[in-house]
Backbone as JSON, one array per atom type, in Angstrom:
{
  "sequence": "MSLDELRAETRFVDWSTLRRLITNNAIKYTAAIPVVGYLILFNDQISHSLQFNEITGGTGTLILDAATRLQFLYFGLIGLTAGGAWLWMRCPTIVADEPDRRSYIKSGIEDLSILDIWIIYKRLERDYQFGLFDDIPFDRDNIIQLLQGATKDYSIDGVSDDEVYFMMKSAVDTDVAKRKHDEFLRFLLAANFDYQNLSRKTEVHALLIWLIISGAIFLVPSFDVFVSVLASVLG",
  "N": [[-22.74, 1.23, -17.19], [-24.07, 3.08, -19.88], [-22.93, 3.59, -23.28], [-23.42, 6.14, -24.37], [-23.83, 7.66, -22.04], [-21.3, 7.46, -20.89], [-19.74, 8.79, -22.82], [-20.86, 11.33, -22.61], [-20.12, 12.11, -20.06], [-17.4, 12.39, -20.27], [-15.95, 14.92, -21.51], [-13.76, 16.5, -22.15], [-11.03, 15.59, -21.57], [-9.26, 12.7, -22.41], [-7.72, 9.48, -23.0], [-6.68, 9.58, -25.61], [-6.39, 12.31, -25.99], [-4.33, 12.92, -24.16], [-2.39, 11.41, -25.37], [-1.9, 12.84, -27.69], [-0.76, 15.09, -26.56], [1.62, 14.15, -25.56], [3.75, 12.79, -27.59], [4.99, 9.72, -29.07], [7.62, 10.03, -30.01], [8.47, 12.2, -28.51], [8.55, 11.08, -25.98], [10.66, 9.27, -26.3], [12.83, 10.99, -26.77], [12.92, 12.55, -24.44], [13.74, 10.75, -22.59], [16.49, 10.75, -22.27], [16.97, 13.1, -21.0], [17.09, 13.37, -18.07], [19.7, 12.35, -17.46], [21.46, 13.99, -18.95], [20.68, 16.46, -17.89], [21.42, 16.13, -15.23], [24.22, 16.12, -15.4], [24.67, 18.75, -16.25], [23.46, 20.29, -14.23], [24.89, 19.82, -11.9], [27.39, 20.67, -12.5], [29.55, 22.98, -11.67], [30.98, 24.9, -13.12], [29.57, 25.17, -15.57], [27.1, 25.91, -14.55], [27.58, 28.45, -13.37], [28.24, 29.87, -15.62], [25.96, 30.23, -17.07], [24.41, 32.81, -17.31], [22.09, 35.54, -17.43], [22.52, 38.19, -17.8], [23.23, 39.8, -20.0], [21.02, 39.51, -21.67], [19.03, 40.7, -20.19], [19.68, 43.34, -20.04], [21.82, 43.82, -18.36], [20.95, 43.75, -15.76], [20.3, 41.3, -14.69], [18.14, 38.55, -13.69], [14.94, 38.81, -11.98], [14.22, 37.15, -9.81], [15.3, 34.47, -9.76], [18.44, 32.8, -9.46], [21.27, 31.57, -11.43], [21.73, 28.82, -10.84], [19.32, 28.05, -9.63], [17.53, 28.44, -11.72], [18.38, 26.4, -13.47], [17.72, 24.21, -11.9], [14.91, 24.33, -11.83], [14.37, 23.91, -14.58], [15.48, 21.36, -14.89], [14.07, 19.66, -13.02], [11.5, 20.08, -13.93], [11.62, 18.92, -16.48], [12.2, 16.33, -15.68], [9.74, 15.68, -14.5], [8.03, 15.81, -16.77], [9.14, 13.76, -18.29], [8.61, 11.57, -16.62], [5.82, 11.68, -16.74], [5.44, 11.03, -19.45], [6.4, 8.39, -19.43], [4.53, 7.25, -17.72], [2.18, 7.52, -19.28], [2.89, 5.87, -21.45], [3.02, 3.35, -20.22], [0.43, 2.94, -19.23], [-1.55, 3.68, -21.03], [-4.33, 2.59, -22.95], [-4.01, -0.11, -25.25], [-5.11, -0.01, -27.91], [-5.52, 2.71, -28.21], [-2.97, 3.69, -27.97], [-1.92, 2.66, -30.3], [-3.44, 3.74, -32.39], [-4.27, 7.04, -33.5], [-6.84, 8.17, -33.28], [-10.44, 7.64, -33.16], [-11.49, 7.34, -35.78], [-9.27, 6.47, -37.31], [-8.76, 4.05, -36.05], [-11.1, 2.58, -36.62], [-10.92, 2.43, -39.42], [-8.49, 0.96, -39.82], [-9.22, -1.31, -38.42], [-11.37, -2.43, -39.88], [-9.99, -3.11, -42.16], [-7.96, -4.87, -41.29], [-8.71, -6.61, -39.15], [-9.66, -9.91, -38.31], [-12.51, -12.14, -38.66], [-12.63, -13.66, -36.37], [-11.23, -12.0, -34.57], [-13.07, -9.89, -34.43], [-15.25, -11.16, -33.28], [-14.14, -11.77, -30.75], [-13.76, -9.17, -29.75], [-16.44, -8.32, -29.57], [-17.42, -10.15, -27.63], [-15.89, -9.42, -25.41], [-16.75, -6.77, -24.97], [-19.43, -7.28, -24.44], [-19.21, -8.8, -22.1], [-17.73, -7.14, -20.3], [-18.91, -4.58, -20.41], [-21.59, -4.88, -20.79], [-22.51, -4.62, -23.39], [-24.93, -4.07, -25.87], [-27.13, -4.39, -24.28], [-28.36, -2.1, -23.55], [-30.77, 0.5, -24.16], [-29.89, 2.49, -25.9], [-28.25, 1.33, -27.69], [-28.11, 0.37, -30.95], [-27.68, -2.13, -31.96], [-27.44, -5.69, -31.41], [-26.86, -8.98, -30.02], [-27.8, -10.56, -32.09], [-26.9, -9.34, -34.39], [-24.12, -9.75, -34.46], [-24.11, -12.48, -34.69], [-25.26, -12.79, -37.22], [-23.25, -11.64, -38.75], [-21.16, -13.46, -38.28], [-22.32, -15.76, -39.33], [-22.46, -15.04, -42.0], [-19.8, -15.17, -42.69], [-19.19, -17.82, -42.52], [-20.5, -19.78, -44.38], [-20.93, -22.46, -44.75], [-21.6, -23.54, -42.36], [-23.87, -23.72, -39.6], [-24.78, -21.29, -37.25], [-26.7, -21.22, -35.36], [-27.76, -22.16, -32.17], [-25.24, -22.91, -31.4], [-22.54, -23.14, -29.12], [-20.57, -20.6, -27.41], [-17.86, -21.3, -27.26], [-17.66, -23.17, -29.33], [-18.25, -21.52, -31.49], [-16.0, -19.93, -31.44], [-13.95, -21.67, -32.37], [-14.99, -22.26, -34.88], [-14.75, -19.84, -36.19], [-12.12, -19.69, -36.85], [-11.88, -20.87, -39.26], [-13.15, -19.24, -41.02], [-14.13, -18.08, -44.2], [-15.31, -16.25, -45.9], [-14.66, -13.58, -45.24], [-14.27, -10.81, -46.09], [-16.59, -10.35, -47.59], [-18.58, -10.66, -45.64], [-17.91, -8.57, -43.94], [-18.37, -6.31, -45.56], [-21.12, -6.54, -45.99], [-22.16, -6.2, -43.46], [-21.35, -3.68, -42.7], [-22.19, -1.3, -41.34], [-22.88, -2.17, -38.75], [-20.39, -3.22, -37.99], [-18.73, -0.94, -37.98], [-19.96, 0.51, -35.94], [-19.52, -1.2, -33.78], [-16.68, -1.22, -33.6], [-16.22, 1.49, -33.09], [-17.44, 1.71, -30.6], [-15.81, -0.01, -29.13], [-13.35, 1.35, -29.24], [-14.03, 3.75, -27.9], [-14.85, 2.88, -25.35], [-12.42, 1.96, -24.36], [-10.8, 4.24, -24.65], [-12.07, 6.11, -23.01], [-11.79, 5.1, -20.52], [-10.86, 4.66, -17.02], [-11.02, 7.32, -15.79], [-10.28, 8.86, -13.56], [-7.54, 8.36, -13.33], [-6.66, 9.44, -15.75], [-7.21, 12.18, -15.36], [-5.51, 12.65, -13.19], [-3.0, 12.22, -14.37], [-3.02, 14.28, -16.26], [-3.01, 16.56, -14.58], [-0.52, 16.16, -13.4], [1.16, 16.52, -15.64], [0.61, 19.2, -16.27], [1.56, 20.54, -13.97], [4.28, 19.79, -14.05], [5.01, 20.91, -16.52], [4.59, 23.61, -15.89], [6.54, 24.04, -13.93], [8.8, 23.69, -15.51], [8.59, 25.93, -17.14], [8.95, 28.11, -15.5], [11.58, 29.4, -15.28], [11.7, 30.65, -17.83], [9.56, 32.45, -17.66], [10.49, 34.04, -15.61], [12.73, 35.26, -16.82], [11.4, 36.63, -18.87], [9.77, 38.49, -17.45], [11.79, 39.91, -16.24], [13.16, 41.06, -18.42], [11.08, 42.63, -19.43], [10.66, 44.37, -17.29], [13.11, 45.65, -17.33], [13.03, 46.99, -19.78], [10.79, 48.69, -19.49], [11.59, 50.06, -17.3]],
  "CA": [[-22.99, 2.54, -17.78], [-24.22, 3.03, -21.32], [-21.88, 4.28, -24.03], [-23.77, 7.56, -24.47], [-23.57, 8.27, -20.73], [-19.85, 7.55, -20.73], [-19.27, 9.85, -23.71], [-21.34, 12.62, -22.09], [-19.38, 12.45, -18.84], [-16.0, 12.68, -20.61], [-16.08, 15.91, -22.57], [-12.56, 17.27, -22.46], [-9.76, 14.89, -21.51], [-9.28, 11.25, -22.45], [-6.38, 8.95, -23.28], [-6.18, 10.05, -26.92], [-5.95, 13.7, -25.79], [-3.0, 12.86, -23.54], [-1.46, 10.86, -26.37], [-1.52, 13.94, -28.58], [0.11, 16.0, -25.81], [2.94, 13.52, -25.44], [3.92, 11.85, -28.69], [5.97, 8.66, -28.81], [8.96, 10.56, -30.23], [8.82, 13.05, -27.37], [8.91, 10.2, -24.87], [11.99, 8.72, -26.55], [13.85, 12.02, -26.64], [13.03, 13.03, -23.06], [14.32, 9.72, -21.73], [17.89, 11.08, -22.02], [17.07, 14.4, -20.34], [17.58, 13.32, -16.69], [21.15, 12.14, -17.42], [22.12, 15.22, -19.42], [20.39, 17.5, -16.91], [22.23, 15.9, -14.03], [25.59, 16.55, -15.69], [24.7, 20.21, -16.3], [23.02, 20.87, -12.97], [25.9, 19.7, -10.86], [28.68, 21.14, -12.99], [29.62, 24.37, -11.19], [31.48, 25.8, -14.16], [28.47, 25.42, -16.48], [26.03, 26.62, -13.83], [27.92, 29.86, -13.2], [28.38, 30.53, -16.91], [24.64, 30.44, -17.66], [23.84, 34.03, -16.77], [21.2, 36.22, -18.36], [22.73, 39.62, -17.62], [23.22, 40.51, -21.27], [19.66, 39.51, -22.19], [18.18, 41.57, -19.38], [20.23, 44.68, -19.97], [22.82, 43.94, -17.31], [20.37, 43.75, -14.41], [20.03, 39.95, -14.22], [16.71, 38.25, -13.52], [14.38, 39.38, -10.76], [14.04, 36.23, -8.68], [16.09, 33.23, -9.78], [19.84, 32.82, -9.9], [21.52, 30.59, -12.5], [21.56, 27.45, -10.35], [17.89, 27.79, -9.41], [16.91, 28.29, -13.03], [18.68, 25.06, -13.95], [16.95, 23.24, -11.11], [13.53, 24.34, -12.34], [14.37, 23.25, -15.88], [15.8, 19.94, -14.71], [12.99, 18.92, -12.37], [10.35, 20.14, -14.82], [11.82, 17.89, -17.5], [12.04, 15.03, -15.01], [8.3, 15.45, -14.38], [7.48, 15.53, -18.1], [9.61, 12.43, -18.66], [7.83, 10.61, -15.83], [4.48, 11.67, -17.31], [5.49, 10.27, -20.69], [6.51, 6.97, -19.09], [3.22, 6.88, -17.17], [1.28, 7.34, -20.41], [3.34, 4.71, -22.22], [2.71, 2.12, -19.5], [-0.97, 2.81, -18.84], [-2.47, 4.0, -22.11], [-4.88, 1.4, -23.6], [-3.23, -0.5, -26.43], [-5.67, 0.46, -29.18], [-5.33, 4.16, -28.25], [-1.55, 3.89, -28.23], [-1.61, 2.28, -31.68], [-4.17, 4.57, -33.35], [-4.41, 8.38, -32.93], [-8.21, 8.55, -33.01], [-11.45, 6.62, -33.45], [-11.61, 7.12, -37.22], [-8.14, 5.65, -37.76], [-8.93, 2.7, -35.51], [-12.15, 1.92, -37.4], [-10.39, 2.16, -40.77], [-7.54, -0.14, -39.75], [-9.92, -2.49, -37.94], [-12.11, -3.01, -41.0], [-9.04, -3.67, -43.12], [-7.01, -5.85, -40.76], [-9.23, -7.56, -38.17], [-10.32, -11.12, -38.8], [-13.81, -12.38, -38.06], [-12.38, -14.12, -35.0], [-10.91, -10.81, -33.78], [-14.31, -9.14, -34.23], [-16.01, -11.94, -32.3], [-13.51, -11.58, -29.44], [-14.08, -7.8, -29.32], [-17.84, -8.29, -29.15], [-17.56, -10.9, -26.39], [-15.32, -8.62, -24.33], [-17.66, -5.65, -24.69], [-20.63, -7.85, -23.84], [-18.87, -9.24, -20.75], [-17.22, -6.07, -19.43], [-19.71, -3.36, -20.45], [-22.98, -5.22, -21.1], [-22.79, -4.07, -24.71], [-26.1, -4.64, -26.49], [-28.22, -4.52, -23.31], [-28.93, -0.78, -23.28], [-31.7, 0.95, -25.2], [-29.27, 3.39, -26.85], [-27.43, 0.54, -28.6], [-29.01, -0.08, -32.03], [-27.33, -3.48, -32.38], [-27.37, -6.64, -30.31], [-26.16, -10.24, -30.32], [-28.25, -11.09, -33.38], [-26.1, -8.76, -35.46], [-22.81, -10.42, -34.53], [-24.38, -13.83, -35.19], [-25.44, -12.66, -38.66], [-21.92, -11.41, -39.33], [-20.44, -14.72, -38.23], [-22.94, -16.68, -40.27], [-22.07, -14.63, -43.35], [-18.41, -15.54, -42.93], [-19.08, -19.29, -42.5], [-21.74, -20.19, -45.03], [-21.1, -23.91, -44.73], [-21.95, -23.97, -41.02], [-24.97, -23.01, -38.96], [-24.39, -20.75, -35.95], [-27.83, -21.36, -34.45], [-27.63, -23.16, -31.12], [-23.84, -23.27, -31.17], [-21.98, -22.49, -27.94], [-19.53, -19.6, -27.68], [-16.59, -21.98, -27.49], [-17.71, -23.75, -30.68], [-18.15, -20.41, -32.43], [-14.59, -19.51, -31.45], [-13.19, -22.55, -33.25], [-15.52, -22.14, -36.23], [-14.28, -18.6, -36.79], [-10.77, -19.88, -37.36], [-11.97, -21.34, -40.65], [-14.01, -18.32, -41.8], [-13.56, -17.91, -45.54], [-15.94, -15.12, -46.59], [-14.47, -12.47, -44.31], [-14.5, -9.51, -46.72], [-18.0, -10.25, -47.96], [-19.35, -10.45, -44.42], [-17.61, -7.22, -43.45], [-19.07, -5.33, -46.4], [-22.56, -6.67, -45.79], [-22.51, -5.72, -42.11], [-20.43, -2.57, -42.48], [-22.71, -0.36, -40.33], [-22.71, -2.8, -37.44], [-18.96, -3.34, -37.7], [-18.22, 0.39, -37.62], [-20.48, 0.86, -34.62], [-18.83, -2.04, -32.79], [-15.31, -0.75, -33.44], [-16.28, 2.8, -32.44], [-17.73, 1.46, -29.19], [-14.62, -0.6, -28.51], [-12.36, 2.41, -29.06], [-14.48, 4.71, -26.9], [-14.81, 2.27, -24.02], [-11.02, 1.95, -23.92], [-10.3, 5.6, -24.6], [-12.71, 6.85, -21.93], [-11.66, 4.33, -19.29], [-9.99, 5.12, -15.93], [-11.06, 8.78, -15.87], [-9.51, 9.43, -12.44], [-6.12, 8.29, -13.68], [-6.43, 10.41, -16.83], [-7.16, 13.51, -14.76], [-4.29, 12.74, -12.38], [-1.87, 12.38, -15.28], [-3.09, 15.63, -16.83], [-2.54, 17.49, -13.54], [0.93, 15.95, -13.29], [1.81, 17.14, -16.8], [0.47, 20.65, -16.15], [2.49, 20.99, -12.93], [5.65, 19.62, -14.56], [5.24, 21.93, -17.54], [4.68, 24.92, -15.23], [7.87, 24.1, -13.31], [9.77, 23.86, -16.58], [8.46, 27.26, -17.75], [9.22, 29.17, -14.53], [12.74, 30.23, -15.65], [11.37, 31.5, -18.98], [8.72, 33.53, -17.17], [11.36, 34.93, -14.83], [13.5, 36.06, -17.77], [10.46, 37.52, -19.57], [9.41, 39.58, -16.54], [12.98, 40.72, -16.01], [13.38, 41.87, -19.62], [10.01, 43.62, -19.51], [10.93, 45.38, -16.27], [14.26, 46.43, -17.77], [12.61, 47.86, -20.88], [9.89, 49.7, -18.98], [12.26, 50.89, -16.29]],
  "C": [[-23.07, 2.42, -19.29], [-23.12, 3.85, -22.0], [-22.17, 5.77, -24.14], [-23.51, 8.29, -23.16], [-22.08, 8.45, -20.5], [-19.27, 8.66, -21.59], [-19.67, 11.23, -23.18], [-20.54, 13.06, -20.87], [-17.93, 12.84, -19.13], [-15.98, 13.63, -21.79], [-14.75, 16.5, -23.03], [-11.31, 16.41, -22.57], [-9.99, 13.39, -21.53], [-7.88, 10.77, -22.82], [-5.83, 9.45, -24.61], [-5.73, 11.51, -26.84], [-4.55, 13.75, -25.19], [-1.97, 12.32, -24.52], [-1.0, 11.94, -27.33], [-0.58, 14.92, -27.87], [1.53, 15.45, -25.71], [3.06, 12.47, -26.53], [4.98, 10.81, -28.32], [7.4, 9.16, -28.99], [9.41, 11.42, -29.06], [9.25, 12.2, -26.19], [10.32, 9.66, -25.06], [13.07, 9.76, -26.32], [14.03, 12.46, -25.19], [13.63, 11.99, -22.14], [15.77, 10.02, -21.39], [18.06, 12.35, -21.21], [17.58, 14.31, -18.9], [19.1, 13.16, -16.59], [21.88, 13.4, -17.83], [21.9, 16.34, -18.41], [21.21, 17.35, -15.65], [23.66, 16.4, -14.24], [25.71, 18.07, -15.7], [24.45, 20.81, -14.92], [24.12, 20.88, -11.92], [27.31, 19.99, -11.37], [28.77, 22.63, -12.67], [30.05, 25.33, -12.29], [30.37, 26.15, -15.14], [27.4, 26.26, -15.8], [26.33, 28.11, -13.73], [28.04, 30.6, -14.52], [27.03, 30.85, -17.55], [23.96, 31.63, -16.99], [23.03, 34.74, -17.86], [21.37, 37.74, -18.28], [22.64, 40.38, -18.94], [21.8, 40.6, -21.83], [18.81, 40.55, -21.48], [18.78, 42.95, -19.18], [21.2, 44.9, -18.83], [22.25, 43.91, -15.91], [20.16, 42.36, -13.85], [18.53, 39.73, -14.11], [16.24, 38.69, -12.15], [14.45, 38.44, -9.57], [15.08, 35.13, -8.65], [17.53, 33.49, -10.16], [20.04, 31.68, -10.9], [21.26, 29.17, -12.04], [20.09, 27.11, -10.16], [17.15, 27.63, -10.72], [17.15, 26.89, -13.59], [17.9, 24.0, -13.19], [15.5, 23.17, -11.57], [13.44, 23.61, -13.68], [14.55, 21.74, -15.73], [14.62, 19.17, -14.13], [11.68, 19.0, -13.18], [10.45, 19.07, -15.91], [11.73, 16.49, -16.92], [10.55, 14.69, -14.91], [7.65, 15.11, -15.7], [7.9, 14.14, -18.58], [8.82, 11.35, -17.92], [6.4, 10.53, -16.35], [4.41, 10.88, -18.61], [5.59, 8.78, -20.43], [5.19, 6.44, -18.53], [2.22, 6.61, -18.31], [1.64, 6.1, -21.2], [2.95, 3.4, -21.55], [1.22, 1.88, -19.33], [-1.98, 3.09, -19.95], [-3.01, 2.71, -22.73], [-4.2, 1.15, -24.95], [-3.78, 0.08, -27.73], [-5.54, 1.97, -29.33], [-3.87, 4.48, -28.53], [-1.19, 3.6, -29.68], [-2.26, 3.19, -32.71], [-4.46, 5.95, -32.74], [-5.85, 8.77, -32.59], [-9.16, 7.43, -33.43], [-11.52, 6.3, -34.94], [-10.49, 6.23, -37.73], [-8.28, 4.21, -37.28], [-9.99, 1.93, -36.31], [-11.63, 1.53, -38.78], [-9.44, 0.96, -40.75], [-8.21, -1.43, -39.29], [-10.68, -3.19, -39.05], [-11.16, -3.69, -41.98], [-8.3, -4.89, -42.57], [-7.61, -6.91, -39.84], [-9.89, -8.75, -38.86], [-11.7, -11.24, -38.16], [-13.66, -12.86, -36.63], [-12.05, -12.94, -34.09], [-12.18, -10.02, -33.45], [-15.19, -9.84, -33.19], [-15.46, -11.75, -30.89], [-13.81, -10.19, -28.89], [-15.52, -7.74, -28.82], [-18.02, -8.99, -27.81], [-17.01, -10.11, -25.21], [-16.22, -7.45, -23.96], [-18.94, -6.15, -24.01], [-20.38, -8.23, -22.38], [-18.54, -8.07, -19.82], [-18.15, -4.87, -19.33], [-21.18, -3.6, -20.75], [-23.42, -4.6, -22.44], [-23.96, -4.82, -25.34], [-27.3, -4.76, -25.58], [-28.9, -3.2, -23.02], [-29.79, -0.33, -24.46], [-31.03, 1.82, -26.25], [-28.34, 2.65, -27.82], [-28.32, -0.03, -29.7], [-28.73, -1.51, -32.5], [-27.27, -4.4, -31.17], [-26.69, -7.93, -30.79], [-26.58, -10.83, -31.67], [-27.38, -10.58, -34.53], [-24.74, -9.44, -35.59], [-22.99, -11.84, -35.05], [-24.56, -13.8, -36.71], [-24.1, -12.44, -39.37], [-21.12, -12.72, -39.37], [-21.0, -15.72, -39.25], [-22.57, -16.34, -41.71], [-20.66, -15.02, -43.7], [-18.2, -17.05, -42.97], [-20.35, -19.89, -43.09], [-21.99, -21.7, -44.93], [-21.52, -24.43, -43.36], [-23.12, -23.14, -40.51], [-24.53, -22.57, -37.57], [-25.48, -20.98, -34.91], [-27.59, -22.48, -33.45], [-26.21, -23.57, -30.81], [-23.31, -22.5, -29.97], [-20.89, -21.51, -28.34], [-18.19, -20.25, -27.98], [-16.54, -22.59, -28.89], [-17.61, -22.67, -31.74], [-16.7, -19.96, -32.56], [-13.77, -20.36, -32.42], [-13.69, -22.48, -34.69], [-14.96, -20.92, -36.94], [-12.86, -18.71, -37.33], [-10.76, -20.32, -38.82], [-12.88, -20.47, -41.49], [-13.35, -18.01, -43.14], [-14.12, -16.68, -46.27], [-15.85, -13.85, -45.75], [-14.83, -11.13, -44.94], [-15.96, -9.31, -47.1], [-18.85, -9.95, -46.74], [-19.12, -9.06, -43.86], [-18.37, -6.16, -44.25], [-20.57, -5.36, -46.16], [-23.01, -6.08, -44.47], [-21.62, -4.54, -41.72], [-20.91, -1.63, -41.37], [-22.54, -0.92, -38.93], [-21.24, -2.85, -37.04], [-18.37, -2.0, -37.28], [-18.71, 0.81, -36.23], [-19.77, 0.07, -33.53], [-17.42, -1.55, -32.53], [-15.26, 0.62, -32.76], [-16.54, 2.63, -30.95], [-16.51, 0.89, -28.48], [-13.56, 0.47, -28.25], [-12.77, 3.34, -27.93], [-14.45, 4.12, -25.49], [-13.38, 2.23, -23.48], [-10.49, 3.37, -23.71], [-10.84, 6.4, -23.41], [-12.62, 6.12, -20.59], [-10.74, 5.03, -18.29], [-9.87, 6.65, -15.91], [-10.25, 9.44, -14.75], [-8.02, 9.45, -12.75], [-5.77, 9.28, -14.79], [-6.3, 11.82, -16.27], [-5.9, 13.7, -13.91], [-3.07, 12.95, -13.25], [-1.86, 13.76, -15.91], [-2.59, 16.67, -15.83], [-1.03, 17.39, -13.38], [1.67, 16.66, -14.43], [1.75, 18.67, -16.73], [1.46, 21.2, -15.12], [3.93, 20.9, -13.42], [5.97, 20.66, -15.62], [5.38, 23.31, -16.94], [6.05, 25.1, -14.58], [8.93, 24.36, -14.37], [9.77, 25.28, -17.14], [8.78, 28.4, -16.78], [10.44, 30.01, -14.91], [12.46, 31.15, -16.85], [10.52, 32.69, -18.56], [9.55, 34.55, -16.38], [12.17, 35.85, -15.74], [12.6, 37.06, -18.48], [10.1, 38.73, -18.7], [10.6, 40.5, -16.33], [13.28, 41.64, -17.21], [12.33, 42.96, -19.73], [10.25, 44.75, -18.5], [12.1, 46.26, -16.68], [13.9, 47.43, -18.87], [11.74, 49.0, -20.36], [10.54, 50.62, -17.97], [13.28, 51.8, -16.89]]
}
């Protein structure tokens, strides 16, 4: 599948979207929730003391008692914690490290070596046939020119991929080559980010549904209290 087709098919939800929904700090903080929730949920004294009679004008909530409210909160948080762990384990590395494509391109241009760029190109060429589709304005000639610019003392023509790999370890004109082929490099890094970010669409959708259900379970007690207070005011 070409990159444009992949981008067109994924319009709303991708790995970076889920990453924004669940930040790394949130994952760390929610890891302690199951233990704390367990202590509260099964402590009868705490459970019976968490009443909402005063908030609701002395009528209590409409549907849920105190224990059931705690159960909804507890299992909702369990679901959100599991979703955070799922994202942490399965999110592509470059998406986990960088919040969006622009940040990845910026850090890639600054930090990646010529060898790293060559490895990225080879992986895209092998896994996604990068450079073989009409909508790709660059091809293998562009990466060869970039490599040649970084190793002026050697000729890349007719050299095998394995030999190129070892030659790139001694690249000396890295910054010059990057600046000269800036447009190609930005396009390559953008493609690499998008191919990773838009991968495994079925899993992304499944994780999103899991998070929505877990969040809904967590919010049920709040909705119950809201309806009860509204009914008390209007009644």
